Structures are given as structure tokens and as C-alpha cells.
PDB file of C-alpha atoms in Angstrom:
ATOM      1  CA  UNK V   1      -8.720  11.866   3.006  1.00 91.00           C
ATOM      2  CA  UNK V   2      -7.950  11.714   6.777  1.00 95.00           C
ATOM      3  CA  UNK V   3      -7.656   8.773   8.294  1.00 97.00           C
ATOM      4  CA  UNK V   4      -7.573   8.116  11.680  1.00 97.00           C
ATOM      5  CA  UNK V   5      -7.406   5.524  14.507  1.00 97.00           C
ATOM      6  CA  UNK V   6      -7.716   5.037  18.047  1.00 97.00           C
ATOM      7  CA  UNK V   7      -7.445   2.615  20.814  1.00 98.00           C
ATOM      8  CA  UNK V   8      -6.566  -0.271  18.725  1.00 98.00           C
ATOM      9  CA  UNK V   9      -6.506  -3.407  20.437  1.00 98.00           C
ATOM     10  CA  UNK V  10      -5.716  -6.795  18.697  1.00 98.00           C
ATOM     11  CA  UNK V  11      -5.276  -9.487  21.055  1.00 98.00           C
ATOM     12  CA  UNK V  12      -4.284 -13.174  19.265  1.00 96.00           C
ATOM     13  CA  UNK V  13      -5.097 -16.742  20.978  1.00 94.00           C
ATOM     14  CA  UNK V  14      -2.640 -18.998  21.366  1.00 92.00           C
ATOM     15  CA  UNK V  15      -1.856 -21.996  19.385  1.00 87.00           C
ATOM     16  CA  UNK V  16      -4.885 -24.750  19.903  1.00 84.00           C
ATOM     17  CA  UNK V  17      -3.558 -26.870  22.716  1.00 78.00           C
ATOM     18  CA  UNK V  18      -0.602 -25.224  23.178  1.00 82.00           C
ATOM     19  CA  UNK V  19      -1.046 -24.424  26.825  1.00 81.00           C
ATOM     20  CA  UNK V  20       0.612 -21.059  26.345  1.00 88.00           C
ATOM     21  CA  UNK V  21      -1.056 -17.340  26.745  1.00 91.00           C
ATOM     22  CA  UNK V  22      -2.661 -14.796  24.138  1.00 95.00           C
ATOM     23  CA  UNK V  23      -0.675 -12.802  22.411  1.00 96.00           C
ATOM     24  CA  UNK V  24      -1.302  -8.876  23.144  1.00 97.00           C
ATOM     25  CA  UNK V  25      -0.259  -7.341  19.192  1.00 98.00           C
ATOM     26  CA  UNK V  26      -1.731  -3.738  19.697  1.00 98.00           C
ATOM     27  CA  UNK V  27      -2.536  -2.016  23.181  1.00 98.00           C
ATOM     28  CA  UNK V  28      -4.782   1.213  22.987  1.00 97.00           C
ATOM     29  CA  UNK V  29      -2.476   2.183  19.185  1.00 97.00           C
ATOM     30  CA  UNK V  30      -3.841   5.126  17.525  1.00 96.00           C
ATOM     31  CA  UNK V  31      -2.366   7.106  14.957  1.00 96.00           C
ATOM     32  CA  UNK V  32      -3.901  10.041  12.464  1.00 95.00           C
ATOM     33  CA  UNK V  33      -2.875  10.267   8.871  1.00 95.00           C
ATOM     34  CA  UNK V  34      -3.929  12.956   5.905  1.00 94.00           C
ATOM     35  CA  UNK V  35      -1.163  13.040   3.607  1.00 93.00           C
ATOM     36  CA  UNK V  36       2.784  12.887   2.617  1.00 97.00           C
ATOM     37  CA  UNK V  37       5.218   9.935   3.636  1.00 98.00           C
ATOM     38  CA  UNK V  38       5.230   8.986   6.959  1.00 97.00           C
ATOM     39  CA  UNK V  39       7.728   6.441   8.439  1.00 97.00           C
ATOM     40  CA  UNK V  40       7.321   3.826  11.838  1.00 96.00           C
ATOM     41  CA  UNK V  41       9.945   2.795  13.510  1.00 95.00           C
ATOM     42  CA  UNK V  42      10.040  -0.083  16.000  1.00 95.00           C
ATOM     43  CA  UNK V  43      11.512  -3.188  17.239  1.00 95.00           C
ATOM     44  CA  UNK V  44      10.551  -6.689  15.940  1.00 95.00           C
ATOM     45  CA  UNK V  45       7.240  -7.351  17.474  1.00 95.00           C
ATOM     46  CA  UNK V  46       5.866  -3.878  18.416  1.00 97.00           C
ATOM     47  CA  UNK V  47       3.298  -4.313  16.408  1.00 97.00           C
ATOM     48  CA  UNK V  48       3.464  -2.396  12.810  1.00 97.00           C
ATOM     49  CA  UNK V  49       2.505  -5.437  10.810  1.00 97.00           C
ATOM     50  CA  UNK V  50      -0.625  -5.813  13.063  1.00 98.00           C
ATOM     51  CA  UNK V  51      -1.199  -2.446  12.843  1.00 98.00           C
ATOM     52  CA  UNK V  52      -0.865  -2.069   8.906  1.00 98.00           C
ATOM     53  CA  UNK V  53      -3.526  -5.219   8.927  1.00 98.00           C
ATOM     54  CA  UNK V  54      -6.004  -3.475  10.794  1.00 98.00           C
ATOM     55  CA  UNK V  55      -5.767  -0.314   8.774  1.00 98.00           C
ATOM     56  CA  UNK V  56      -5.758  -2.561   5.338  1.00 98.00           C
ATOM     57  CA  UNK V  57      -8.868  -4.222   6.626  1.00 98.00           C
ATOM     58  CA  UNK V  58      -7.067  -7.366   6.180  1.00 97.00           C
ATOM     59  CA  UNK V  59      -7.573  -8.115  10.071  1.00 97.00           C
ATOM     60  CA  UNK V  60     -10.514  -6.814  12.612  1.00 97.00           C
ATOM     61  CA  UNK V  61      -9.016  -5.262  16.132  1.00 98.00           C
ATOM     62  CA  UNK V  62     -10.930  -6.332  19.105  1.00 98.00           C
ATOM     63  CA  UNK V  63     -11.029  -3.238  20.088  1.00 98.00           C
ATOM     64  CA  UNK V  64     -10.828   0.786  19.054  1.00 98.00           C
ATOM     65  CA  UNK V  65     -11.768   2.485  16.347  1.00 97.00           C
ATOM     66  CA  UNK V  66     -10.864   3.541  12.420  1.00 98.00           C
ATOM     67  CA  UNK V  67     -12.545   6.398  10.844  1.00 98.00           C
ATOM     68  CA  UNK V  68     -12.152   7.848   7.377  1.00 97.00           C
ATOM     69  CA  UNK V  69     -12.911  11.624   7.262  1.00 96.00           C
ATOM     70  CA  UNK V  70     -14.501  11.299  10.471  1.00 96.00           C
ATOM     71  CA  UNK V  71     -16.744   8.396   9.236  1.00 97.00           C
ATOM     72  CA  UNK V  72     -16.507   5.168  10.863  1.00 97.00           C
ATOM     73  CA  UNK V  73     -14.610   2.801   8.204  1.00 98.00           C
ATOM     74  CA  UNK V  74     -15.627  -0.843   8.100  1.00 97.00           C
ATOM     75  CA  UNK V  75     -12.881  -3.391   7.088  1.00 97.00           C
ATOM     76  CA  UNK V  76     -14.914  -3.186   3.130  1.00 97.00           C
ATOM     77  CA  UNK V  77     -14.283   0.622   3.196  1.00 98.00           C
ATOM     78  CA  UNK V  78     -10.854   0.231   4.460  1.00 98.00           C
ATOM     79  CA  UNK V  79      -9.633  -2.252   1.634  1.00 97.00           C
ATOM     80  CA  UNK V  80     -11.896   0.327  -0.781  1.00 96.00           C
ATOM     81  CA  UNK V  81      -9.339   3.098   0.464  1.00 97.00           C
ATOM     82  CA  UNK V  82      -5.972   1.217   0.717  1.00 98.00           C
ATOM     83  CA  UNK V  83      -3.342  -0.724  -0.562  1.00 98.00           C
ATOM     84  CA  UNK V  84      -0.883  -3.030   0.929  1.00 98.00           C
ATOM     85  CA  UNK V  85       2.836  -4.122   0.418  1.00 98.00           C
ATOM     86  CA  UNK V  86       3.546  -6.470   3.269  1.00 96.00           C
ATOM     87  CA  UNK V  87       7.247  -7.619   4.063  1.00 94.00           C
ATOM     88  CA  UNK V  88       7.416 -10.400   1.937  1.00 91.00           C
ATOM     89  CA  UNK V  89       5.537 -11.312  -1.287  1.00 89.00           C
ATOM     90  CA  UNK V  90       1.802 -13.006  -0.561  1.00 85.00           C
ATOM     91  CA  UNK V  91      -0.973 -13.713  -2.175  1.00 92.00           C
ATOM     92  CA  UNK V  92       0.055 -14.230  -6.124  1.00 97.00           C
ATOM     93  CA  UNK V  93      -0.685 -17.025  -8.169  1.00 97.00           C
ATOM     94  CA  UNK V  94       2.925 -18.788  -8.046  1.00 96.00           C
ATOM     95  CA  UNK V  95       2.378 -20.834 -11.646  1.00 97.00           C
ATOM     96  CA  UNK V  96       1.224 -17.474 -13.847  1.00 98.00           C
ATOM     97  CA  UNK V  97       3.594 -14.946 -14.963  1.00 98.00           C
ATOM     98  CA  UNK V  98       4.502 -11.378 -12.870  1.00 98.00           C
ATOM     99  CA  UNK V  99       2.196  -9.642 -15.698  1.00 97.00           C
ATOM    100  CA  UNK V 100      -0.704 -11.845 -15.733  1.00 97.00           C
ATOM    101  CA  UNK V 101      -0.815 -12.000 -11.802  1.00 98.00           C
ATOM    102  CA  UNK V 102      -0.574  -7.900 -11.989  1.00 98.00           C
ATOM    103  CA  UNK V 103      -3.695  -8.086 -14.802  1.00 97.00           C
ATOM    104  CA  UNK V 104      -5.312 -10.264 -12.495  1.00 97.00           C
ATOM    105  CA  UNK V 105      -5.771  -8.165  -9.313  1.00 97.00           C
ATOM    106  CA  UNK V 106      -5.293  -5.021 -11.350  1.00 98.00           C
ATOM    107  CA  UNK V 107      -9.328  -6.167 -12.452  1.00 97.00           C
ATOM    108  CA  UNK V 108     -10.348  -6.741  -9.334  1.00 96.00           C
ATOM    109  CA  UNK V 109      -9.542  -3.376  -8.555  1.00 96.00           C
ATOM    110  CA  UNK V 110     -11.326  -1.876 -11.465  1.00 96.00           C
ATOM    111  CA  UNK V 111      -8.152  -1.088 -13.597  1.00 97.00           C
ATOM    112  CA  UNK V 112      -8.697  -1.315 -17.763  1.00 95.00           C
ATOM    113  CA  UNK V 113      -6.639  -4.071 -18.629  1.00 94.00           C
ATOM    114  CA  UNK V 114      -4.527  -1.113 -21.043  1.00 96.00           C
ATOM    115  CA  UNK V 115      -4.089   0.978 -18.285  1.00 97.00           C
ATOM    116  CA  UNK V 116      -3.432  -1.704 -16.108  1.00 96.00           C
ATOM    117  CA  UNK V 117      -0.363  -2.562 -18.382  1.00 96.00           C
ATOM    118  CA  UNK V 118       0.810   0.774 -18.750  1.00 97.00           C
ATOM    119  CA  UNK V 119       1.223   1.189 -14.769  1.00 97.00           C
ATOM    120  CA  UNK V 120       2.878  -1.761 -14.522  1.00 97.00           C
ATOM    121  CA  UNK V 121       5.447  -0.789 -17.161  1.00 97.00           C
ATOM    122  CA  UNK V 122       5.983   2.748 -15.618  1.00 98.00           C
ATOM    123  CA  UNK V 123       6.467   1.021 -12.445  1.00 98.00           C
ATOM    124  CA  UNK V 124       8.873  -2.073 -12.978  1.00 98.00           C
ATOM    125  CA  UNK V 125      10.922   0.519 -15.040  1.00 98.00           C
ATOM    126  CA  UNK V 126      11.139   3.056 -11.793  1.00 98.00           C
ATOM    127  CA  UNK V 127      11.773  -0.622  -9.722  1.00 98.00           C
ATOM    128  CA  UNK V 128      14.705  -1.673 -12.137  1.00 98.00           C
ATOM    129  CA  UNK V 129      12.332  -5.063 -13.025  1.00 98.00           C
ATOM    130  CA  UNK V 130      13.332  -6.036 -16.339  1.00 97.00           C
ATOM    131  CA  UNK V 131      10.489  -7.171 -18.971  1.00 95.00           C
ATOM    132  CA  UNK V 132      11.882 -10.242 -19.000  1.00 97.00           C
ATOM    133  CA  UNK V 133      11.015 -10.995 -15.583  1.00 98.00           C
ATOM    134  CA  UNK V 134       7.574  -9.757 -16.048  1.00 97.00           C
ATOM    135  CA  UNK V 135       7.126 -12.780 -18.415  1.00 97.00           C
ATOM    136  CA  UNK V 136       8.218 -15.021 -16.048  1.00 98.00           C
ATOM    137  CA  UNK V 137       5.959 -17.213 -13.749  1.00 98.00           C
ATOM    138  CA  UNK V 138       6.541 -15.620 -10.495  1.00 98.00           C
ATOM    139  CA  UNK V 139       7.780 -18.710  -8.742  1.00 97.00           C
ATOM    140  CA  UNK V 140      11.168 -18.331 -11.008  1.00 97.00           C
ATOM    141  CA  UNK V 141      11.621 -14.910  -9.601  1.00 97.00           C
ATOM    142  CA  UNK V 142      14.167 -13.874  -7.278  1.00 97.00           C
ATOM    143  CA  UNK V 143      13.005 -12.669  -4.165  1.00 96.00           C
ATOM    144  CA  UNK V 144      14.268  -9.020  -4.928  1.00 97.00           C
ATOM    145  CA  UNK V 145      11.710  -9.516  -7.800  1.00 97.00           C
ATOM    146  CA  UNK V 146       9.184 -10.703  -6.138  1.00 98.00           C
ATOM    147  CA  UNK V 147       9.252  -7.708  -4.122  1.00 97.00           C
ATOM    148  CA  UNK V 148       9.191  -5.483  -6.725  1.00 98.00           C
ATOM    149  CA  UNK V 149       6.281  -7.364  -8.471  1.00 98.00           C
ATOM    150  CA  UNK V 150       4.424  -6.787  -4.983  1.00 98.00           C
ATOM    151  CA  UNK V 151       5.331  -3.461  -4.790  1.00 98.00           C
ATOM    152  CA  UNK V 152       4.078  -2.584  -8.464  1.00 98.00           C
ATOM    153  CA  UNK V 153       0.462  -4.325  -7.426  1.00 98.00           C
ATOM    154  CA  UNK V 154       0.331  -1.527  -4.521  1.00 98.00           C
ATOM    155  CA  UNK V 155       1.239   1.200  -6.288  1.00 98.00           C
ATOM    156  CA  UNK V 156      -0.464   0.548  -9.569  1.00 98.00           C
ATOM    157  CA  UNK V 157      -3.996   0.728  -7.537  1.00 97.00           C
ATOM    158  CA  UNK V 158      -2.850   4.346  -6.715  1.00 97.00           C
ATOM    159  CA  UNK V 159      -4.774   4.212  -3.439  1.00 97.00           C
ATOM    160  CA  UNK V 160      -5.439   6.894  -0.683  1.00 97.00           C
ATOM    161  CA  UNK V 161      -3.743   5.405   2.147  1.00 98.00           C
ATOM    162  CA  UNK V 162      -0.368   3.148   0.781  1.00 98.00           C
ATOM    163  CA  UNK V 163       0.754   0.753   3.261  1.00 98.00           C
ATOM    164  CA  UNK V 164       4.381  -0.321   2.562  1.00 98.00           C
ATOM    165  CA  UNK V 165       5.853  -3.017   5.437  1.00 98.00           C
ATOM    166  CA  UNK V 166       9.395  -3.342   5.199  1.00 97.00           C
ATOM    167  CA  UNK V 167       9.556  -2.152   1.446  1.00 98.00           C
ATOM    168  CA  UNK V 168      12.787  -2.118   0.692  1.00 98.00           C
ATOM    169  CA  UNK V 169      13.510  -6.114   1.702  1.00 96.00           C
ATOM    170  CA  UNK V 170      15.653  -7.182  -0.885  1.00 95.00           C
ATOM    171  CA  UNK V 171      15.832  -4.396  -3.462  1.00 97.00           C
ATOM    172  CA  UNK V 172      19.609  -3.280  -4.726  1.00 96.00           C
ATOM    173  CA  UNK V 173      20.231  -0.004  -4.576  1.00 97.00           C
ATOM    174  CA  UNK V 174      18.853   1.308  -8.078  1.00 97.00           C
ATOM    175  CA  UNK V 175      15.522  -0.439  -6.877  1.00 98.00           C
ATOM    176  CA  UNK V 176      15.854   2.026  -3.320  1.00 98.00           C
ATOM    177  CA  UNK V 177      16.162   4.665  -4.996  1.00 98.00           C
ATOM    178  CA  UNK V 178      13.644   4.158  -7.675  1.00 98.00           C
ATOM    179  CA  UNK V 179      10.918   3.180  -4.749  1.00 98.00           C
ATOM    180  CA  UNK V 180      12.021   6.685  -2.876  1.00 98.00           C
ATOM    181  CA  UNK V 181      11.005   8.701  -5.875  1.00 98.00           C
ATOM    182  CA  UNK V 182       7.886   7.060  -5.967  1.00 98.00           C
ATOM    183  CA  UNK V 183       7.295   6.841  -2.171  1.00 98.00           C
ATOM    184  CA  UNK V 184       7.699  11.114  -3.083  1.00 98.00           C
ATOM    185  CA  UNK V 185       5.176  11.541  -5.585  1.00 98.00           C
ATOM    186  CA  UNK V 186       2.731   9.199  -4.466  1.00 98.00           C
ATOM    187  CA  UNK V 187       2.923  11.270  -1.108  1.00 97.00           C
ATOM    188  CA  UNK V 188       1.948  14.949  -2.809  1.00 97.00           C
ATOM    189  CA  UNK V 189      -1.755  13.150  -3.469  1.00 96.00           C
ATOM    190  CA  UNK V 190      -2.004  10.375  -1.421  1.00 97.00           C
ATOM    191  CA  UNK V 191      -0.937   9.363   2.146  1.00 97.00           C
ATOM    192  CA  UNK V 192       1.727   6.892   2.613  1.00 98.00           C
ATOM    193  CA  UNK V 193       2.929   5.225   5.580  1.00 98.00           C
ATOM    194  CA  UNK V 194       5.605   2.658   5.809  1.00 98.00           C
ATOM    195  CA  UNK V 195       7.763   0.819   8.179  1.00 97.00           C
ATOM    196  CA  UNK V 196      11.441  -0.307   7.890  1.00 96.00           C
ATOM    197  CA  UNK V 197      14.387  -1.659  10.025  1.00 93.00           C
ATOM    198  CA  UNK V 198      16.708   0.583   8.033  1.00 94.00           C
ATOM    199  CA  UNK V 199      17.070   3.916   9.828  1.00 93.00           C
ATOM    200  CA  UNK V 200      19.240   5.516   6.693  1.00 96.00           C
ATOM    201  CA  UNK V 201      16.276   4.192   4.411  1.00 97.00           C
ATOM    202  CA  UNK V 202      13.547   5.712   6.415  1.00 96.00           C
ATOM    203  CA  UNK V 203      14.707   8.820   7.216  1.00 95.00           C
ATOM    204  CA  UNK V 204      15.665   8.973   3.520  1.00 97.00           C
ATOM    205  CA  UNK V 205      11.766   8.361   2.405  1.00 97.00           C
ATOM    206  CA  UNK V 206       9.553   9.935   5.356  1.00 97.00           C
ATOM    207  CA  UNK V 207       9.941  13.244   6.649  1.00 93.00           C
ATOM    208  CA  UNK V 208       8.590  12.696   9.871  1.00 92.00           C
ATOM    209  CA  UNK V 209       8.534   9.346  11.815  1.00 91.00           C
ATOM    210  CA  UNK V 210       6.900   7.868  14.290  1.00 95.00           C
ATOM    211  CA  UNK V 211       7.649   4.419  16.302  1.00 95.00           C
ATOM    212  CA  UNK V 212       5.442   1.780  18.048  1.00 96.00           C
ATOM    213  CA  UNK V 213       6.530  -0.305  21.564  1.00 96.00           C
ATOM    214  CA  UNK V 214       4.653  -2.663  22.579  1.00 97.00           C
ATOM    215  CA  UNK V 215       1.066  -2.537  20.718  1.00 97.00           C
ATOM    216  CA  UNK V 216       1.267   1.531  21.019  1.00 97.00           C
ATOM    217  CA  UNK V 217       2.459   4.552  18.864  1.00 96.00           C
ATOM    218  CA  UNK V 218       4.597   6.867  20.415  1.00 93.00           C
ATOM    219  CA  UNK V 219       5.757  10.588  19.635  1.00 69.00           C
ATOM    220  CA  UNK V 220       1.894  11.901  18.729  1.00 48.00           C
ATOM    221  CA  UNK V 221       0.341  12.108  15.547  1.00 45.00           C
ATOM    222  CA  UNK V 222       1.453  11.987  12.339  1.00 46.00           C
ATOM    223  CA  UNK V 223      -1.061  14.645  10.602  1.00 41.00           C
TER     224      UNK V 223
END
């Protein structure tokens, strides 16, 4: 699968009654994606969350284009075709357990509930995540755990396109390295793309690299 974008704008309003001016998040971005790990570099603001958002289908641009395989991909196609990590843990159920959330949205995408299991056990043991913790209500988890939980939900829907945003926030150093391997294998049959503040990290996971300044990607394609 190749998936593409182009012109991306994503312009947000100010606060109600603030008085203050629209925040310009993506200018004209546009990147093109097939396969292996690719990395984003940028400074705070530049606009890689935004960008991951759009490509999730977790946000619509106001302007631009995303096509899959040449076909134009609605926001329902692009959640169909991706899966997300963002930078710090969102959208579990804070008062059931890592494994029942991970059962939970594991169904919604279509996983068996036994196969669903299995992938999460694979995973948390790659991610250092003990079974204890994966009996534990994810509001008692550290945040390094909480991470990982959120990083097992991505990778156990073994998407096309794997969006990781700032991955490796609060993982130890077993954890990096167990998320590199994976970033590896899940990049020889799917495409993954991933930002990060830590240059060592990212040039560790993604052979080639791009970076984003203000709302745009710079240095070409990533193909």
C-alpha cells in the first residue's frame, strides 16, 4: 500500500473569546509513504502530531489531499488502514485492567478475542510489560506502562500504515530496544512512520528521515 499526501493544510481557531489569531498547524505538507521505517524530525510545534492526525483520520485538513494507492482515502478508509500511538496514552478506559482495555478495542478492530490475547502477550513480552501489570487497572500504571499498553494496542492491529508519535516517551532501555526490533519487522510488511525528539533513537529505528518546519515536510519524499 502507498500512501500519499499533498498540500495539507490544517488551520485551528482560536480559543472562543480569546481575542487571539488561528493557529496555522500544517502549510501545503505532503509526504509519500510505501513501506519500511521512516523517521520525522522537527521542532516542538512543526506540526507532526497534526500531521499523524490527519493521516490517522482522527482529524480532517482544510485543505489537500490523502490518497491510498492512488485512491482518494476518506478519514473511514484512513482509520480502516492505520494505527496510532500518540505521545502520551489516550483513549483507554482508566477503571478496567491493561488486558481488558486491549480485548476491548482489539474487537472493535475485528481481532478473535484468542488471538487478540496472544498479540498482546508477544508484545508486552518484546515491551518488558510484566503480566502483572496487564492485570492491573490502567490508572495504577506507571506512565512507562501506560505507554507500553498504548503501544501494544497499535501494534497488535498490525496495520498498513503505523503511526508512532514520540514512542519511546518513558520506556527504559530494555523497552527501546524491544520497540526497535519491532519497529524492524513490522517495517518488512507494513509502513511505519514515527516521530521522536531523540536523534540517537531515531536514527537508531528509521533508515531514512525526514523533518517538518512550520506545517511543511522538508528533504522530499520518503518512498
Amino acid at each position: 500500500m502507498r500512501l500519499a499526501a499533498s498540500g495539507l493544510v490544517k488551520v485551528f481557531p482560536p480559543p472562543f473569546l480569546s481575542g487571539g489569531e488561528p493557529a496555522l498547524a500544517l502549510a501545503g505538507a505532503g509526504l509519500a509513504i510505501s513501506g519500511g521505517v521512516v523517521g520525522i524530525g522537527g521542532a516542538n510545534g512543526s506540526g507532526k502530531t497534526t500531521l499523524f492526525k490527519v493521516l490517522a483520520g482522527a482529524l480532517i485538513p482544510d485543505g489537500g489531499s490523502v490518497t491510498a494507492d492512488g485512491d482518494a482515502a476518506a478519514p473511514e478508509r484512513l482509520r480502516e488502514l492505520t494505527a496510532l500511538c500518540p505521545s502520551t496514552p489516550r483513549a483507554f478506559y482508566y477503571r478496567l485492567t491493561a488486558a481488558e482495555n486491549l480485548r476491548f478495542f482489539a474487537a472493535l478492530a475485528g481481532i478473535p478475542p484468542a488471538e487478540a490475547a496472544a498479540r498482546a502477550a508477544a508484545l508486552a513480552d518484546k515491551l518488558k510489560l510484566p503480566e502483572a501489570d496487564l492485570r492491573r487497572r490502567f490508572d495504577a500504571l506507571s506512565e512507562g506502562n501506560m505507554q507500553k499498553v498504548s503501544l501494544i494496542r497499535a501494534f497488535s492491529r498490525r496495520p498498513q500504515l503505523l503511526l508512532l508519535d514520540e514512542p519511546f516517551n518513558g520506556l527504559d532501555g530494555l523497552a527501546c530496544r524491544g520497540l526497535l526490533e519491532l519497529m524492524e519487522t513490522a517495517g518488512r510488511t507494513s509502513a511505519v512512520l514515527l516521530t521522536s525528539h531523540n536523534r540517537e533513537l531515531l536514527t537508531a529505528a528509521a533508515p531514512r528521515a525526514l523533518r517538518m518546519e512550520k506545517g511543511r515536510v522538508l528533504q522530499g519524499e520518503a518512498a
